[in-house]
PDB file of C-alpha atoms and ligand atoms in Angstrom:
ATOM      1  CA  UNK F   1      32.478  35.375  10.705  1.00 37.00           C
ATOM      2  CA  UNK F   2      30.596  33.075  12.979  1.00 42.00           C
ATOM      3  CA  UNK F   3      30.972  29.812  11.076  1.00 44.00           C
ATOM      4  CA  UNK F   4      34.300  28.438   9.983  1.00 44.00           C
ATOM      5  CA  UNK F   5      34.233  27.549   6.304  1.00 49.00           C
ATOM      6  CA  UNK F   6      35.249  23.997   7.181  1.00 48.00           C
ATOM      7  CA  UNK F   7      32.047  23.472   9.155  1.00 66.00           C
ATOM      8  CA  UNK F   8      29.797  24.169   6.183  1.00 88.00           C
ATOM      9  CA  UNK F   9      27.655  21.174   5.359  1.00 94.00           C
ATOM     10  CA  UNK F  10      28.073  19.453   2.001  1.00 98.00           C
ATOM     11  CA  UNK F  11      24.974  17.695   0.796  1.00 98.00           C
ATOM     12  CA  UNK F  12      24.778  15.631  -2.355  1.00 98.00           C
ATOM     13  CA  UNK F  13      21.781  15.567  -4.647  1.00 98.00           C
ATOM     14  CA  UNK F  14      21.586  12.539  -6.919  1.00 98.00           C
ATOM     15  CA  UNK F  15      21.500  14.174 -10.340  1.00 98.00           C
ATOM     16  CA  UNK F  16      20.761  11.326 -12.763  1.00 98.00           C
ATOM     17  CA  UNK F  17      17.196  12.319 -13.664  1.00 97.00           C
ATOM     18  CA  UNK F  18      14.265  14.205 -12.166  1.00 96.00           C
ATOM     19  CA  UNK F  19      13.819  17.255  -9.954  1.00 95.00           C
ATOM     20  CA  UNK F  20      17.381  17.616  -8.685  1.00 98.00           C
ATOM     21  CA  UNK F  21      18.033  21.290  -9.540  1.00 98.00           C
ATOM     22  CA  UNK F  22      15.168  22.371  -7.283  1.00 97.00           C
ATOM     23  CA  UNK F  23      16.769  20.565  -4.319  1.00 98.00           C
ATOM     24  CA  UNK F  24      20.147  22.119  -5.154  1.00 98.00           C
ATOM     25  CA  UNK F  25      18.581  25.594  -5.107  1.00 98.00           C
ATOM     26  CA  UNK F  26      16.743  24.930  -1.853  1.00 97.00           C
ATOM     27  CA  UNK F  27      19.968  23.748  -0.190  1.00 97.00           C
ATOM     28  CA  UNK F  28      21.943  26.718  -1.497  1.00 97.00           C
ATOM     29  CA  UNK F  29      19.237  29.028  -0.140  1.00 96.00           C
ATOM     30  CA  UNK F  30      19.905  27.491   3.274  1.00 96.00           C
ATOM     31  CA  UNK F  31      23.635  28.197   2.997  1.00 96.00           C
ATOM     32  CA  UNK F  32      24.569  24.584   2.365  1.00 97.00           C
ATOM     33  CA  UNK F  33      27.032  23.433  -0.288  1.00 97.00           C
ATOM     34  CA  UNK F  34      25.054  21.284  -2.740  1.00 98.00           C
ATOM     35  CA  UNK F  35      26.957  18.742  -4.830  1.00 98.00           C
ATOM     36  CA  UNK F  36      25.408  17.050  -7.861  1.00 98.00           C
ATOM     37  CA  UNK F  37      26.118  13.335  -7.660  1.00 98.00           C
ATOM     38  CA  UNK F  38      26.437  11.351 -10.885  1.00 98.00           C
ATOM     39  CA  UNK F  39      29.368   9.053 -10.163  1.00 98.00           C
ATOM     40  CA  UNK F  40      30.472   7.064  -7.102  1.00 98.00           C
ATOM     41  CA  UNK F  41      33.414   9.384  -6.375  1.00 98.00           C
ATOM     42  CA  UNK F  42      31.035  12.353  -6.055  1.00 98.00           C
ATOM     43  CA  UNK F  43      29.880  10.822  -2.753  1.00 98.00           C
ATOM     44  CA  UNK F  44      33.277  11.437  -1.151  1.00 98.00           C
ATOM     45  CA  UNK F  45      33.196  13.956   1.664  1.00 97.00           C
ATOM     46  CA  UNK F  46      29.427  14.454   1.685  1.00 98.00           C
ATOM     47  CA  UNK F  47      27.484  14.765   4.934  1.00 98.00           C
ATOM     48  CA  UNK F  48      24.229  13.503   3.445  1.00 98.00           C
ATOM     49  CA  UNK F  49      22.343  12.888   0.221  1.00 98.00           C
ATOM     50  CA  UNK F  50      18.968  13.679  -1.313  1.00 98.00           C
ATOM     51  CA  UNK F  51      17.473  11.354  -3.921  1.00 98.00           C
ATOM     52  CA  UNK F  52      14.987  13.467  -5.871  1.00 98.00           C
ATOM     53  CA  UNK F  53      11.652  12.722  -7.462  1.00 97.00           C
ATOM     54  CA  UNK F  54      11.488  11.708 -11.080  1.00 97.00           C
ATOM     55  CA  UNK F  55      10.961   8.258 -12.524  1.00 97.00           C
ATOM     56  CA  UNK F  56      12.200   5.565 -10.168  1.00 97.00           C
ATOM     57  CA  UNK F  57      12.647   2.987 -12.956  1.00 97.00           C
ATOM     58  CA  UNK F  58      14.864   5.391 -14.921  1.00 98.00           C
ATOM     59  CA  UNK F  59      16.834   6.560 -11.891  1.00 98.00           C
ATOM     60  CA  UNK F  60      17.300   2.926 -10.792  1.00 98.00           C
ATOM     61  CA  UNK F  61      18.508   1.877 -14.235  1.00 98.00           C
ATOM     62  CA  UNK F  62      20.979   4.773 -14.344  1.00 98.00           C
ATOM     63  CA  UNK F  63      22.185   3.854 -10.840  1.00 98.00           C
ATOM     64  CA  UNK F  64      23.001   0.403 -12.189  1.00 98.00           C
ATOM     65  CA  UNK F  65      24.650   1.796 -15.348  1.00 98.00           C
ATOM     66  CA  UNK F  66      26.810   4.245 -13.362  1.00 98.00           C
ATOM     67  CA  UNK F  67      27.701   1.556 -10.767  1.00 98.00           C
ATOM     68  CA  UNK F  68      26.161   3.569  -7.976  1.00 98.00           C
ATOM     69  CA  UNK F  69      24.047   0.918  -6.231  1.00 98.00           C
ATOM     70  CA  UNK F  70      26.719  -0.502  -3.902  1.00 98.00           C
ATOM     71  CA  UNK F  71      28.425   2.876  -3.237  1.00 98.00           C
ATOM     72  CA  UNK F  72      25.024   4.342  -2.306  1.00 98.00           C
ATOM     73  CA  UNK F  73      24.266   1.396   0.004  1.00 98.00           C
ATOM     74  CA  UNK F  74      27.639   1.840   1.708  1.00 98.00           C
ATOM     75  CA  UNK F  75      27.054   5.600   1.969  1.00 98.00           C
ATOM     76  CA  UNK F  76      23.706   4.880   3.639  1.00 98.00           C
ATOM     77  CA  UNK F  77      25.380   2.708   6.294  1.00 97.00           C
ATOM     78  CA  UNK F  78      26.906   5.869   7.753  1.00 96.00           C
ATOM     79  CA  UNK F  79      25.229   8.944   6.312  1.00 98.00           C
ATOM     80  CA  UNK F  80      21.768  10.432   6.094  1.00 98.00           C
ATOM     81  CA  UNK F  81      19.699   9.957   2.942  1.00 98.00           C
ATOM     82  CA  UNK F  82      16.377  11.608   2.127  1.00 98.00           C
ATOM     83  CA  UNK F  83      14.265  10.278  -0.729  1.00 98.00           C
ATOM     84  CA  UNK F  84      11.485  12.426  -2.166  1.00 98.00           C
ATOM     85  CA  UNK F  85       8.812  10.676  -4.247  1.00 97.00           C
ATOM     86  CA  UNK F  86      10.763   8.444  -6.694  1.00 98.00           C
ATOM     87  CA  UNK F  87      13.626   8.798  -4.188  1.00 98.00           C
ATOM     88  CA  UNK F  88      11.415   7.310  -1.464  1.00 98.00           C
ATOM     89  CA  UNK F  89      10.652   4.370  -3.766  1.00 98.00           C
ATOM     90  CA  UNK F  90      14.383   3.798  -4.320  1.00 98.00           C
ATOM     91  CA  UNK F  91      15.118   3.907  -0.579  1.00 98.00           C
ATOM     92  CA  UNK F  92      12.454   1.332   0.234  1.00 98.00           C
ATOM     93  CA  UNK F  93      12.812  -2.414   0.823  1.00 96.00           C
ATOM     94  CA  UNK F  94       9.941  -3.592  -1.338  1.00 90.00           C
ATOM     95  CA  UNK F  95       7.537  -2.248  -3.933  1.00 92.00           C
ATOM     96  CA  UNK F  96       5.998  -5.572  -5.079  1.00 91.00           C
ATOM     97  CA  UNK F  97       7.661  -5.498  -8.472  1.00 89.00           C
ATOM     98  CA  UNK F  98      11.142  -5.963  -9.821  1.00 92.00           C
ATOM     99  CA  UNK F  99      13.209  -2.876 -10.421  1.00 95.00           C
ATOM    100  CA  UNK F 100      16.516  -1.735  -8.888  1.00 96.00           C
ATOM    101  CA  UNK F 101      16.119  -0.448  -5.326  1.00 97.00           C
ATOM    102  CA  UNK F 102      18.601   0.503  -2.625  1.00 98.00           C
ATOM    103  CA  UNK F 103      16.514  -1.326  -0.008  1.00 97.00           C
ATOM    104  CA  UNK F 104      17.950   0.773   2.812  1.00 98.00           C
ATOM    105  CA  UNK F 105      14.807   1.800   4.653  1.00 98.00           C
ATOM    106  CA  UNK F 106      12.299  -0.507   6.311  1.00 98.00           C
ATOM    107  CA  UNK F 107       9.260   0.682   4.427  1.00 98.00           C
ATOM    108  CA  UNK F 108       7.167  -0.875   1.709  1.00 97.00           C
ATOM    109  CA  UNK F 109       5.836   1.420  -0.957  1.00 97.00           C
ATOM    110  CA  UNK F 110       3.116   1.367  -3.581  1.00 96.00           C
ATOM    111  CA  UNK F 111       4.070   3.254  -6.726  1.00 94.00           C
ATOM    112  CA  UNK F 112       1.597   5.544  -8.492  1.00 92.00           C
ATOM    113  CA  UNK F 113      -0.805   4.901  -5.653  1.00 92.00           C
ATOM    114  CA  UNK F 114      -3.285   7.627  -6.484  1.00 89.00           C
ATOM    115  CA  UNK F 115      -4.091   6.362  -9.981  1.00 79.00           C
ATOM    116  CA  UNK F 116      -4.598   8.253 -13.186  1.00 68.00           C
ATOM    117  CA  UNK F 117      -7.593  10.354 -12.202  1.00 60.00           C
ATOM    118  CA  UNK F 118      -5.632  12.088  -9.492  1.00 68.00           C
ATOM    119  CA  UNK F 119      -2.241  12.085 -11.117  1.00 84.00           C
ATOM    120  CA  UNK F 120      -1.212  15.217  -9.283  1.00 91.00           C
ATOM    121  CA  UNK F 121      -2.685  17.116  -6.383  1.00 93.00           C
ATOM    122  CA  UNK F 122      -1.658  19.153  -3.420  1.00 95.00           C
ATOM    123  CA  UNK F 123      -2.674  18.907   0.209  1.00 96.00           C
ATOM    124  CA  UNK F 124      -2.099  20.874   3.384  1.00 97.00           C
ATOM    125  CA  UNK F 125      -0.449  18.546   5.838  1.00 96.00           C
ATOM    126  CA  UNK F 126      -0.074  18.671   9.547  1.00 96.00           C
ATOM    127  CA  UNK F 127       3.543  17.640  10.194  1.00 97.00           C
ATOM    128  CA  UNK F 128       4.275  17.862  13.934  1.00 97.00           C
ATOM    129  CA  UNK F 129       8.054  17.258  13.595  1.00 97.00           C
ATOM    130  CA  UNK F 130       8.504  20.515  11.682  1.00 98.00           C
ATOM    131  CA  UNK F 131       7.889  22.423  14.903  1.00 97.00           C
ATOM    132  CA  UNK F 132      11.380  21.230  15.927  1.00 97.00           C
ATOM    133  CA  UNK F 133      12.938  23.452  13.265  1.00 96.00           C
ATOM    134  CA  UNK F 134      10.437  26.250  12.758  1.00 96.00           C
ATOM    135  CA  UNK F 135       8.122  28.536  14.703  1.00 96.00           C
ATOM    136  CA  UNK F 136       5.764  28.610  11.724  1.00 95.00           C
ATOM    137  CA  UNK F 137       2.603  26.736  12.796  1.00 94.00           C
ATOM    138  CA  UNK F 138       0.985  26.687   9.337  1.00 96.00           C
ATOM    139  CA  UNK F 139       0.320  23.371   7.587  1.00 97.00           C
ATOM    140  CA  UNK F 140       2.859  22.173   5.041  1.00 98.00           C
ATOM    141  CA  UNK F 141       1.559  22.597   1.495  1.00 97.00           C
ATOM    142  CA  UNK F 142       2.651  19.378  -0.191  1.00 97.00           C
ATOM    143  CA  UNK F 143       2.700  18.715  -3.945  1.00 96.00           C
ATOM    144  CA  UNK F 144       2.090  15.110  -5.067  1.00 96.00           C
ATOM    145  CA  UNK F 145       2.980  14.096  -8.645  1.00 95.00           C
ATOM    146  CA  UNK F 146       2.190  10.493  -9.600  1.00 94.00           C
ATOM    147  CA  UNK F 147       3.125   9.890  -6.026  1.00 96.00           C
ATOM    148  CA  UNK F 148       3.740   6.689  -4.122  1.00 96.00           C
ATOM    149  CA  UNK F 149       2.303   5.951  -0.712  1.00 97.00           C
ATOM    150  CA  UNK F 150       4.218   4.361   2.094  1.00 98.00           C
ATOM    151  CA  UNK F 151       2.171   1.229   2.665  1.00 97.00           C
ATOM    152  CA  UNK F 152       3.908  -0.139   5.694  1.00 96.00           C
ATOM    153  CA  UNK F 153       6.531   1.060   8.130  1.00 97.00           C
ATOM    154  CA  UNK F 154       8.578  -1.640   9.842  1.00 95.00           C
ATOM    155  CA  UNK F 155      11.250  -2.016  12.523  1.00 93.00           C
ATOM    156  CA  UNK F 156      10.705   1.193  14.441  1.00 91.00           C
ATOM    157  CA  UNK F 157      10.234   3.462  11.429  1.00 97.00           C
ATOM    158  CA  UNK F 158       8.381   6.541  12.588  1.00 98.00           C
ATOM    159  CA  UNK F 159       5.413   7.967  10.685  1.00 98.00           C
ATOM    160  CA  UNK F 160       5.887  11.733  10.266  1.00 98.00           C
ATOM    161  CA  UNK F 161       2.776  12.616   8.275  1.00 98.00           C
ATOM    162  CA  UNK F 162      -0.411  11.131   6.905  1.00 97.00           C
ATOM    163  CA  UNK F 163      -3.107  12.310   4.553  1.00 97.00           C
ATOM    164  CA  UNK F 164      -6.545  12.854   6.083  1.00 95.00           C
ATOM    165  CA  UNK F 165      -7.586   9.335   5.054  1.00 94.00           C
ATOM    166  CA  UNK F 166      -4.665   7.866   7.002  1.00 96.00           C
ATOM    167  CA  UNK F 167      -2.283   7.122   4.107  1.00 97.00           C
ATOM    168  CA  UNK F 168       1.331   7.476   5.197  1.00 98.00           C
ATOM    169  CA  UNK F 169       3.266  10.001   3.128  1.00 98.00           C
ATOM    170  CA  UNK F 170       6.313  10.810   5.273  1.00 98.00           C
ATOM    171  CA  UNK F 171       8.428   8.576   7.487  1.00 98.00           C
ATOM    172  CA  UNK F 172      11.790   8.453   9.192  1.00 98.00           C
ATOM    173  CA  UNK F 173      14.006   5.603  10.308  1.00 98.00           C
ATOM    174  CA  UNK F 174      17.128   6.887  12.044  1.00 97.00           C
ATOM    175  CA  UNK F 175      19.140   8.698   9.394  1.00 98.00           C
ATOM    176  CA  UNK F 176      16.712   7.866   6.572  1.00 98.00           C
ATOM    177  CA  UNK F 177      13.839  10.134   5.588  1.00 98.00           C
ATOM    178  CA  UNK F 178      11.172   9.388   2.978  1.00 98.00           C
ATOM    179  CA  UNK F 179       8.477  11.719   1.651  1.00 98.00           C
ATOM    180  CA  UNK F 180       5.907  10.868  -1.045  1.00 98.00           C
ATOM    181  CA  UNK F 181       5.655  14.489  -2.114  1.00 97.00           C
ATOM    182  CA  UNK F 182       8.003  17.187  -3.446  1.00 97.00           C
ATOM    183  CA  UNK F 183       9.028  19.728  -0.771  1.00 97.00           C
ATOM    184  CA  UNK F 184      11.545  21.238  -3.206  1.00 96.00           C
ATOM    185  CA  UNK F 185       8.748  22.505  -5.476  1.00 95.00           C
ATOM    186  CA  UNK F 186       7.225  24.937  -2.996  1.00 91.00           C
ATOM    187  CA  UNK F 187       9.015  27.854  -1.398  1.00 90.00           C
ATOM    188  CA  UNK F 188       8.698  26.195   1.999  1.00 97.00           C
ATOM    189  CA  UNK F 189      12.100  25.042   3.259  1.00 97.00           C
ATOM    190  CA  UNK F 190      10.932  23.477   6.539  1.00 98.00           C
ATOM    191  CA  UNK F 191      11.422  19.866   5.392  1.00 98.00           C
ATOM    192  CA  UNK F 192      14.903  20.665   4.122  1.00 98.00           C
ATOM    193  CA  UNK F 193      15.709  22.251   7.470  1.00 97.00           C
ATOM    194  CA  UNK F 194      14.328  19.221   9.279  1.00 98.00           C
ATOM    195  CA  UNK F 195      16.629  16.991   7.210  1.00 98.00           C
ATOM    196  CA  UNK F 196      19.663  19.216   7.808  1.00 98.00           C
ATOM    197  CA  UNK F 197      19.092  19.887  11.486  1.00 97.00           C
ATOM    198  CA  UNK F 198      17.451  16.699  12.765  1.00 96.00           C
ATOM    199  CA  UNK F 199      18.198  13.776  10.457  1.00 96.00           C
ATOM    200  CA  UNK F 200      21.760  14.513   9.368  1.00 95.00           C
TER     201      UNK F 200
HETATM  202  N1  LIG N 301       5.641   7.785 -10.372  1.00 94.24           N
HETATM  203  C1  LIG N 301       7.052   7.930 -10.213  1.00 94.24           C
HETATM  204  C2  LIG N 301       7.715   6.575  -9.973  1.00 94.24           C
HETATM  205  O1  LIG N 301       7.073   5.624  -9.764  1.00 94.24           O
HETATM  206  C3  LIG N 301       7.385   8.858  -9.055  1.00 94.24           C
HETATM  207  C4  LIG N 301       6.877  10.245  -9.369  1.00 94.24           C
HETATM  208  C5  LIG N 301       7.696  11.346  -8.778  1.00 94.24           C
HETATM  209  O2  LIG N 301       8.823  11.169  -8.343  1.00 94.24           O
HETATM  210  N2  LIG N 301       7.121  12.512  -8.815  1.00 94.24           N
HETATM  211  O3  LIG N 301       8.903   6.495 -10.004  1.00 94.24           O
END
């Protein structure tokens, strides 16, 4: 065997509400141990965490109820966190309304930014950073569901992808990654690999 069992990565997926099973399956497909996180002690021994899409108000409320806010903030001081869609909202500093946020990443976000008419859509994105983890040059097919946009990136946060009209929909600040869309809903694992190989 080439890899010692002890070197296998353990990644948590916050499993309070939303599309967490899809992330778990994607991680397992990449040979990573995926741990569903519902309580503070589930964070012990993890190498990183994914906060899935869902409903950020509900996830935030459950984070408060399960006393996860401070443990997640402390986790984020050391370890990588990726927020997809509602997860990106929860990672952000400011969304111009009051609801529980982790406030870990220097981005501001607008919730439900595409309005009712275009509740959900998909788009083929050019994402240059994915070439670091894959030889596949094809665009990334991204699924947006009542998605937020990243309004502003601050303090050296890097923009990873934009829509054709310039709206920012993926960004990275050190060990934090935020995407407006749902990479776990397509069969394409390039974003998960980018998180595991480059952000972790
Ligand atoms: N609209 C949701 C929110 O504001 C996010 C949608 C999603 O995660 N797909 O929390």
